Coordinates of C-alpha atoms and ligand atoms in Angstrom, one line a residue:
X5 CA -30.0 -5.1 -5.3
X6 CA -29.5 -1.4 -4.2
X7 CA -25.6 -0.5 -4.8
X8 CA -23.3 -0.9 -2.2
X9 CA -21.7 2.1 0.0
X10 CA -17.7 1.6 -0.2
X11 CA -15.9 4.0 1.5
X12 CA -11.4 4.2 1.1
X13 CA -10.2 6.2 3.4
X14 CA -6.5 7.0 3.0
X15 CA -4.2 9.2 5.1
X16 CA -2.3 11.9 3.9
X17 CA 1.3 11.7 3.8
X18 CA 0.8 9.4 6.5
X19 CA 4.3 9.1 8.5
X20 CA 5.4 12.4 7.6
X21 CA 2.4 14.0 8.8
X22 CA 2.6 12.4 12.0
X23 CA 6.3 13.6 12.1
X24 CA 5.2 17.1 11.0
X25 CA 2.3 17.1 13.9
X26 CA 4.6 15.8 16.2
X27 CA 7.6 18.4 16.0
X28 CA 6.2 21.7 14.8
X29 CA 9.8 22.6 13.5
X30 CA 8.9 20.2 10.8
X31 CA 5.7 22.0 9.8
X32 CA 6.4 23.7 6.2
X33 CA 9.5 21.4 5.7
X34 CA 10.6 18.7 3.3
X35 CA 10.7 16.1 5.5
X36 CA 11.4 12.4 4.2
X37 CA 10.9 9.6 6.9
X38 CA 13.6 7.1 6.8
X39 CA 17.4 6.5 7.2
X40 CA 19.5 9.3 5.5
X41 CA 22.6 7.7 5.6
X42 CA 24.1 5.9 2.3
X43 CA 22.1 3.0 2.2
X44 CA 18.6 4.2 3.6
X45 CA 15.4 4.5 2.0
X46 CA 12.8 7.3 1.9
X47 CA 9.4 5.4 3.1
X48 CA 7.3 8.6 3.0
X49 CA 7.7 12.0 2.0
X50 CA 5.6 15.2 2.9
X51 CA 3.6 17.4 0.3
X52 CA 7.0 19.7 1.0
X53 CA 9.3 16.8 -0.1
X54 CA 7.0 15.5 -2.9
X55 CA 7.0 19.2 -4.6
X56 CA 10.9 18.2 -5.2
X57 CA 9.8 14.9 -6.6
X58 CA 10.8 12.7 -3.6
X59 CA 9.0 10.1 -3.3
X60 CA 8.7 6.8 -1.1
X61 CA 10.5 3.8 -1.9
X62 CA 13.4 6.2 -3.2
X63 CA 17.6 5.7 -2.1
X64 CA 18.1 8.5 -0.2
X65 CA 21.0 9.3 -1.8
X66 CA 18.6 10.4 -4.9
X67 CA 16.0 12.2 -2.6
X68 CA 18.6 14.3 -1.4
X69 CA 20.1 15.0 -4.7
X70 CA 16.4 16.3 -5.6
X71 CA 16.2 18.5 -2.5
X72 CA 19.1 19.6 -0.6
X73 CA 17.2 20.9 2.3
X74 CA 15.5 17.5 2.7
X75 CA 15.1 17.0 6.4
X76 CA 15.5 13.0 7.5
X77 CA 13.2 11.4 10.1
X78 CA 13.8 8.4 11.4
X79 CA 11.0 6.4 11.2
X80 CA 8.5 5.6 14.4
X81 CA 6.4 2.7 13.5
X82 CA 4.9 2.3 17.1
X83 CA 3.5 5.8 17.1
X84 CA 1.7 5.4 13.5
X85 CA 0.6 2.2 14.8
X86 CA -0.8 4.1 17.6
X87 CA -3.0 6.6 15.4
X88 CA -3.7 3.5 13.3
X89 CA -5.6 2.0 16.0
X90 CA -7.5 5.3 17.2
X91 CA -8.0 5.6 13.1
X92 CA -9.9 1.9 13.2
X93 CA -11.6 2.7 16.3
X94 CA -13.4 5.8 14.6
X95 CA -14.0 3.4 11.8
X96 CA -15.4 0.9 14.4
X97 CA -18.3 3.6 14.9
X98 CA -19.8 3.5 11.4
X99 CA -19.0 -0.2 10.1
X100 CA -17.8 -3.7 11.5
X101 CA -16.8 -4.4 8.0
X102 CA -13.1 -3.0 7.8
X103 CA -11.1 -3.7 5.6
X104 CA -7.4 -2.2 6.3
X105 CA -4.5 -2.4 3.2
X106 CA -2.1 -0.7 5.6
X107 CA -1.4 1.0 8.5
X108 CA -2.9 4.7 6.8
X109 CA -5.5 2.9 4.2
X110 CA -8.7 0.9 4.5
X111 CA -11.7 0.0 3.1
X112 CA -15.1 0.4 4.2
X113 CA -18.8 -0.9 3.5
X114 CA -20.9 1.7 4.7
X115 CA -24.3 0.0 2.9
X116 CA -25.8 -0.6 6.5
X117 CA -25.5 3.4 7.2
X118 CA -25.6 2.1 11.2
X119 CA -25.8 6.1 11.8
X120 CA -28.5 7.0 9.4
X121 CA -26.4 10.0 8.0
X122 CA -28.2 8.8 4.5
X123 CA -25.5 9.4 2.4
X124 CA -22.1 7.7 2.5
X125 CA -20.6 10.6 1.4
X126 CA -21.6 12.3 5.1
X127 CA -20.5 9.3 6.6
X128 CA -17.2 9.8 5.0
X129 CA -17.3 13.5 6.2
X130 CA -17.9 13.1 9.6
X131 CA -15.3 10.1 9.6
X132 CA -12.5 12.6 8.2
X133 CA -13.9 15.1 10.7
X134 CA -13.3 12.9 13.4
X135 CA -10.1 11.4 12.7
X136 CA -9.2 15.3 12.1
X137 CA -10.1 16.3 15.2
X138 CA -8.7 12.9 17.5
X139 CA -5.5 12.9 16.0
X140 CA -5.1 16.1 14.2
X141 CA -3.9 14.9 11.3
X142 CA -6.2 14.9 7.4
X143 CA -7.1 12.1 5.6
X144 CA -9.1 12.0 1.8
X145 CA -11.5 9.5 1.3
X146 CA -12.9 8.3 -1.9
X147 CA -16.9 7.0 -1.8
X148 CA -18.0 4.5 -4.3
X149 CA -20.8 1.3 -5.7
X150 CA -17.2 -0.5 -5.4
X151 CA -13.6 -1.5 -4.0
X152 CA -12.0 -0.4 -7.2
X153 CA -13.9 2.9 -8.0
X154 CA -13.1 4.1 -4.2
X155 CA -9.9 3.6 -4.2
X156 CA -9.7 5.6 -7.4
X157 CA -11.8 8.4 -5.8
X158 CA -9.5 8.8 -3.1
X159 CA -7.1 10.2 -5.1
X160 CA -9.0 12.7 -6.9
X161 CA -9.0 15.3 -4.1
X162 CA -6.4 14.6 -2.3
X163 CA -4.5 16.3 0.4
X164 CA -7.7 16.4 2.7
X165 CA -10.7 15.9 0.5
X166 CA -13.2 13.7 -0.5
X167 CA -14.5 12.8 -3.9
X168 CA -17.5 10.3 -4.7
X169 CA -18.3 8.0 -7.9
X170 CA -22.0 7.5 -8.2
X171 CA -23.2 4.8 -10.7
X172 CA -24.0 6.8 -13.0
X173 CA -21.0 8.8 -13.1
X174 CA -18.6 5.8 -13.0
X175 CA -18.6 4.1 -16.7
X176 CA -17.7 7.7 -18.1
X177 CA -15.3 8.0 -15.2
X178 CA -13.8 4.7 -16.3
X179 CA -14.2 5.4 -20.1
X180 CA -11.5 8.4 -20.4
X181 CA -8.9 7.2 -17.6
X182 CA -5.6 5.6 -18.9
X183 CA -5.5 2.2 -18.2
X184 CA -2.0 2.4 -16.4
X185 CA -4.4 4.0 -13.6
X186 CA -6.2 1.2 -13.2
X187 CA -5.6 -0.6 -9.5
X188 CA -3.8 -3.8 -10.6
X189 CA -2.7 -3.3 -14.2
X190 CA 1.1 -3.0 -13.7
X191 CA 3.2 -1.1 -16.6
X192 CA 4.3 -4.0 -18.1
X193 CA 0.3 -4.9 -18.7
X194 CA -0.3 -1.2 -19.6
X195 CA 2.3 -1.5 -21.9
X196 CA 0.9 -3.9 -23.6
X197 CA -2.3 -2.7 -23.6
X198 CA -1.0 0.5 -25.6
X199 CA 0.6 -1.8 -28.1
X200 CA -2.7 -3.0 -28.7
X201 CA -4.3 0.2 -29.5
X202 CA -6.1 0.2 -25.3
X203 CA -5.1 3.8 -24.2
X204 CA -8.1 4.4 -21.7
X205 CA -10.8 2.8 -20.1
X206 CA -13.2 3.1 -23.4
X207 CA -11.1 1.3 -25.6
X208 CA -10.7 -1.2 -23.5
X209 CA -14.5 -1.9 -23.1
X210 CA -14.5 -1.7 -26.6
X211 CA -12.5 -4.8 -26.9
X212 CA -14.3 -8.6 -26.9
X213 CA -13.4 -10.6 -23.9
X214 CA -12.6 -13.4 -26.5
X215 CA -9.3 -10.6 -28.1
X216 CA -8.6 -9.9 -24.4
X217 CA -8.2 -13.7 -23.3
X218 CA -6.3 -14.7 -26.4
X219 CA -3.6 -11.8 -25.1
X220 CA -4.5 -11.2 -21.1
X221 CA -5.5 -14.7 -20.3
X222 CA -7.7 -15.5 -17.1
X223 CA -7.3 -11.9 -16.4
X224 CA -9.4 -10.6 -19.3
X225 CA -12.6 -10.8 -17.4
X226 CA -11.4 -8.7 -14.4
X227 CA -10.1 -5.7 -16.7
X228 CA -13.6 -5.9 -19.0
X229 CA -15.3 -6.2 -15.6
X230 CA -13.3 -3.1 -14.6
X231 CA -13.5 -1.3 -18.3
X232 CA -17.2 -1.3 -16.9
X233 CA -17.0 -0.2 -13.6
X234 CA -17.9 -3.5 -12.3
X235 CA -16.0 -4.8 -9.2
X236 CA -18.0 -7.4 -6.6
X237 CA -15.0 -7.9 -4.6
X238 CA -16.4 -7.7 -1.1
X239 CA -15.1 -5.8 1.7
X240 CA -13.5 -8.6 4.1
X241 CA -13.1 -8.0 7.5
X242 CA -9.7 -8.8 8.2
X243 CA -8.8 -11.9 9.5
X244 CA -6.4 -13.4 11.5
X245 CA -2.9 -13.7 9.8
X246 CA -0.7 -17.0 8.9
X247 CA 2.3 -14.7 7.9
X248 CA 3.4 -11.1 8.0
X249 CA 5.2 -9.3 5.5
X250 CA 6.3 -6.2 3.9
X251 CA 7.4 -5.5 0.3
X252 CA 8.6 -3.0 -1.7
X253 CA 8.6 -1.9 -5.8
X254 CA 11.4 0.3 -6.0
X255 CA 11.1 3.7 -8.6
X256 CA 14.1 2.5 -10.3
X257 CA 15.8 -0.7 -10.3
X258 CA 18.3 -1.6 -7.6
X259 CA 21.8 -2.9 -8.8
X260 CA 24.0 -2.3 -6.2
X261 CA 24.7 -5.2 -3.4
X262 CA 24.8 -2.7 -0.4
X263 CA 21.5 -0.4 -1.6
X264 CA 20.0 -4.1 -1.8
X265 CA 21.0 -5.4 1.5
X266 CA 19.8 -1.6 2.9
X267 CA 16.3 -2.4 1.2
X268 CA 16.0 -5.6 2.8
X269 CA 16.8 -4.1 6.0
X270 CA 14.4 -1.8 5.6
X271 CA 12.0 -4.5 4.8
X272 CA 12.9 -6.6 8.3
X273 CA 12.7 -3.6 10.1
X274 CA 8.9 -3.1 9.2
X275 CA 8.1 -6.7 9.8
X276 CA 10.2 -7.0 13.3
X277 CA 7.5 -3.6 14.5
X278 CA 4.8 -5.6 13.2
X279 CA 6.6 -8.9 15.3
X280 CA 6.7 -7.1 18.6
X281 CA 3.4 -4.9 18.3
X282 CA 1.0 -8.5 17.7
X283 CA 3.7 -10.1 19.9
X284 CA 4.0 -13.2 17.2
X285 CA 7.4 -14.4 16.8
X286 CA 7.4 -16.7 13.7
X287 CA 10.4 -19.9 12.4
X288 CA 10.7 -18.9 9.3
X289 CA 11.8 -16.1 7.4
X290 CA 11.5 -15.6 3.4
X291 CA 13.0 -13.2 1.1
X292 CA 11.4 -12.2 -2.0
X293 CA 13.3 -11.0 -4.8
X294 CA 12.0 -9.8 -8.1
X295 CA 14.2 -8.7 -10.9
X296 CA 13.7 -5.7 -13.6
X297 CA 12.9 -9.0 -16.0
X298 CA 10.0 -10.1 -13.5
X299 CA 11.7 -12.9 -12.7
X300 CA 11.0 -14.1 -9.2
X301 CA 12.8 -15.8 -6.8
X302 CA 12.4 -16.2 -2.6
X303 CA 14.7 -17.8 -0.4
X304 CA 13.6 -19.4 3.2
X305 CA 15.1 -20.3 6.2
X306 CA 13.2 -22.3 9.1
X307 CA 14.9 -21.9 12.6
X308 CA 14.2 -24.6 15.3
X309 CA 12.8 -21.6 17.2
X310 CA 11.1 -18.6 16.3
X311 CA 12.7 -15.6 15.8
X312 CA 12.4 -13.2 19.0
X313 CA 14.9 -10.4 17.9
X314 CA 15.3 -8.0 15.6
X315 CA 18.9 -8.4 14.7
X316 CA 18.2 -11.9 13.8
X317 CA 15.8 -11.2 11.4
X318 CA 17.8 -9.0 9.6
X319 CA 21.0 -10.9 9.8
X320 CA 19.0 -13.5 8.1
X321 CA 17.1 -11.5 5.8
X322 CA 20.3 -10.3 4.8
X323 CA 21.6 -13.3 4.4
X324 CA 19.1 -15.0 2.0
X325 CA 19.1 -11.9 0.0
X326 CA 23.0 -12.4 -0.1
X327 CA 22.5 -15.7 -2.4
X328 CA 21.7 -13.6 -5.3
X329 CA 24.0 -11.2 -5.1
X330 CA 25.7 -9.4 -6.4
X331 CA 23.2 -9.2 -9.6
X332 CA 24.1 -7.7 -13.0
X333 CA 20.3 -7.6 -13.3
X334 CA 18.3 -5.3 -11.4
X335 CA 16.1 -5.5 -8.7
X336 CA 12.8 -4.0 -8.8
X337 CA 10.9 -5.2 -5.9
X338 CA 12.3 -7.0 -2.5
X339 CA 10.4 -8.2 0.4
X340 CA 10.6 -10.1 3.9
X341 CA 7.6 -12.2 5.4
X342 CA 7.9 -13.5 8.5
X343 CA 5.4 -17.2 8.9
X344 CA 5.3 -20.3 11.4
X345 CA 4.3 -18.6 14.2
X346 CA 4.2 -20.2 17.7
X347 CA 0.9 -19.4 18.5
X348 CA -1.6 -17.1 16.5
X349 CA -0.9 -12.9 16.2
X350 CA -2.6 -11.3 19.3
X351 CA -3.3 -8.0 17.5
X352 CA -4.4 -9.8 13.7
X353 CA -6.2 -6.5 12.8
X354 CA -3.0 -4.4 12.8
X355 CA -1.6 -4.6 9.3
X356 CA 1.9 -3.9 8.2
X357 CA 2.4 -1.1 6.2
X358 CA 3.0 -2.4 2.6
X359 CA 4.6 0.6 0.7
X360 CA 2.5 -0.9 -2.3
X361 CA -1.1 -1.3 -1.5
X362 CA -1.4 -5.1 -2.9
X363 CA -4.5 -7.0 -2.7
X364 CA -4.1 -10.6 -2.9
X365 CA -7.2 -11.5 -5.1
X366 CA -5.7 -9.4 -8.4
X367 CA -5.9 -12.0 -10.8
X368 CA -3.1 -9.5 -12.7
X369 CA 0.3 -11.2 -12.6
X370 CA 2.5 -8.4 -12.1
X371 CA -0.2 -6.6 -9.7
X372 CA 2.7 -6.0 -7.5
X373 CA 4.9 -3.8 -9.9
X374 CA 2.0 -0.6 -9.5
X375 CA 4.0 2.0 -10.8
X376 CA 2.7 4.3 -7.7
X377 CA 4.2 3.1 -4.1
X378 CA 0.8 4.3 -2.3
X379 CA 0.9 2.9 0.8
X380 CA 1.8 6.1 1.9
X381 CA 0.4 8.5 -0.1
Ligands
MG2 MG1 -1.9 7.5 2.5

């Protein structure tokens, strides 16, 4: 079989450059989108704000101690749903197999080349051209054989470029990257890795699949399928949605009650603009806590009826994330998923922007604790 043509595309900065294109008094200027009061939280920073090492998923108490000058955005999650959609309608042109992983990031198989441009590489082009010129704001894309080679790729030429992985560059791609770069092995798994001697891609070919079960488990195969750029996860068009949810790995862990209850706001927030944008009101709502220890816990509550305004979700998001505090232990991830809806989400294609880009089909246990929040990067 010929290899496949897997484009990532990923949007720069994505909220703050919609904020920056937006309000040109913004252009040139750290600007962090989120709540600057005491207990917000920075959910995307611009290339400005990321020179002073802010970064998404921080307390904006710390981004502003790294940049004074920060400039705080409240966030618009209708508009960048808006250029979301005219995004996937440019992607509509090229592929019907679209896979989104948030509001700014997606995957597509471009093996069909439905505009005989013969190279995915000017298919990803004329797609960055496009979405360039329609909404005026960059995005980079990574071209690759696979999911996880693309997604790497994207990142290698970033702001506004484009990078691509041919088979026979990407087993000496793989072979000198760290490990902790690989899409699904969380620190804790890197960690381990290094204590065995597996700094970067080659070593960890180098190792038997027999040694990696014995210490990685059922995971083994996927990181010595990985080790050799191997990857046939398919690109799955998305499909309609039994919950909606949104989650976040903090940089550092989260110990104080109020900055966790502002986290979990932040969290309901994002879920109650997904709510009213697919116009799917669910019954139930679920916190998900994880501690610095990776210890898990979530906490549900079903109402009788489904849950039509915001304030409600967060009062009871709040409120389940109440029955663990306070906590002497930190937090290090927190989430809100909304499920049990009346009747099916109109809009199922428009995904919620998950700060981390998770896929669910990592066999790695901690695949949520990537040390990098991309969603937004
Ligand atoms: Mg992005």
């Amino acid at each position: 079989m010929p290899p496949r043509k897997i484009i990532h595309i990923d949007m720069d900065a994505f909220y703050a450059s919609v904020e920056q294109r937006d309000n040109p008094a913004l252009r040139g200027r750290p600007v962090a989108v989120g709540h600057g009061a005491k207990r917000g939280v920075v959910a995307a920073a611009s290339y400005e704000a990321r020179a002073f090492g802010v970064r998404s998923a921080m307390p904006s108490i710390t981004a502003m101690r790294q940049c004074a000058e920060l400039v705080f955005v409240p966030p618009r999650f209708e508009v960048y749903r808006a250029v979301s959609r005219q995004i996937r309608a440019i992607f509509e042109r090229y592929t019907p197999l679209i896979e989104p992983l948030s509001l700014d990031e997606a995957y597509l198989d471009v093996t069909a080349d439905l505009r005989r441009l013969q190279t995915a590489f000017a298919t990803a082009k004329e797609i960055r051209a496009c979405i360039l010129k329609e909404t005026g704001l960059t995005a980079s894309a990574g071209i690759s054989y696979n999911k996880f080679l693309a997604k790497l790729a994207s990142s290698q030429r970033k702001p506004n470029g484009q990078f691509v992985i041919t088979p026979e560059m990407g087993p000496d791609f793989i072979a000198s990257l760290p490990v902790a770069k690989f899409h699904g092995v969380g620190p804790v798994t890197a960690a381990k890795m290094q204590r065995l001697g597996i700094q970067t891609g080659a070593d960890l070919r180098a190792k038997s699949l027999v040694f990696l079960q014995q210490h990685f488990g059922k995971s083994a195969a996927w990181y010595l399928g990985i080790a050799n750029g191997e990857d046939d996860r398919l690109v799955v068009a998305d499909r309609p949605r039994k919950s909606s949810g949104s989650e976040t790995t903090f940089e550092r862990d989260l110990t104080a009650s109020e900055e966790i209850e502002a986290g979990i706001e932040a969290m309901a927030a994002d879920v109650w603009a997904w709510c009213e944008n697919a116009k799917a009101f669910g019954r139930t709502v679920t916190v998900k806590v994880k501690f610095a220890d990776f210890h898990q816990v979530t906490r549900s509550r079903s109402f009788s009826m489904a849950i039509a305004r915001h304030d409600l979700l967060r009062q009871a998001s709040v409120e389940l994330v109440r029955t663990v505090l306070p906590t002497a232990k930190g937090i290090r991830l927190l989430g809100v998923t909304v499920s049990n809806f009346d009747q099916a989400p109109m809009n199922a294609s428009d995904e919620l922007p998950l700060f981390d880009a998770v896929e669910g089909v990592m066999p790695e246990p901690d695949a949520t604790s990537g040390a990098t929040p991309a969603g937004v990067g």
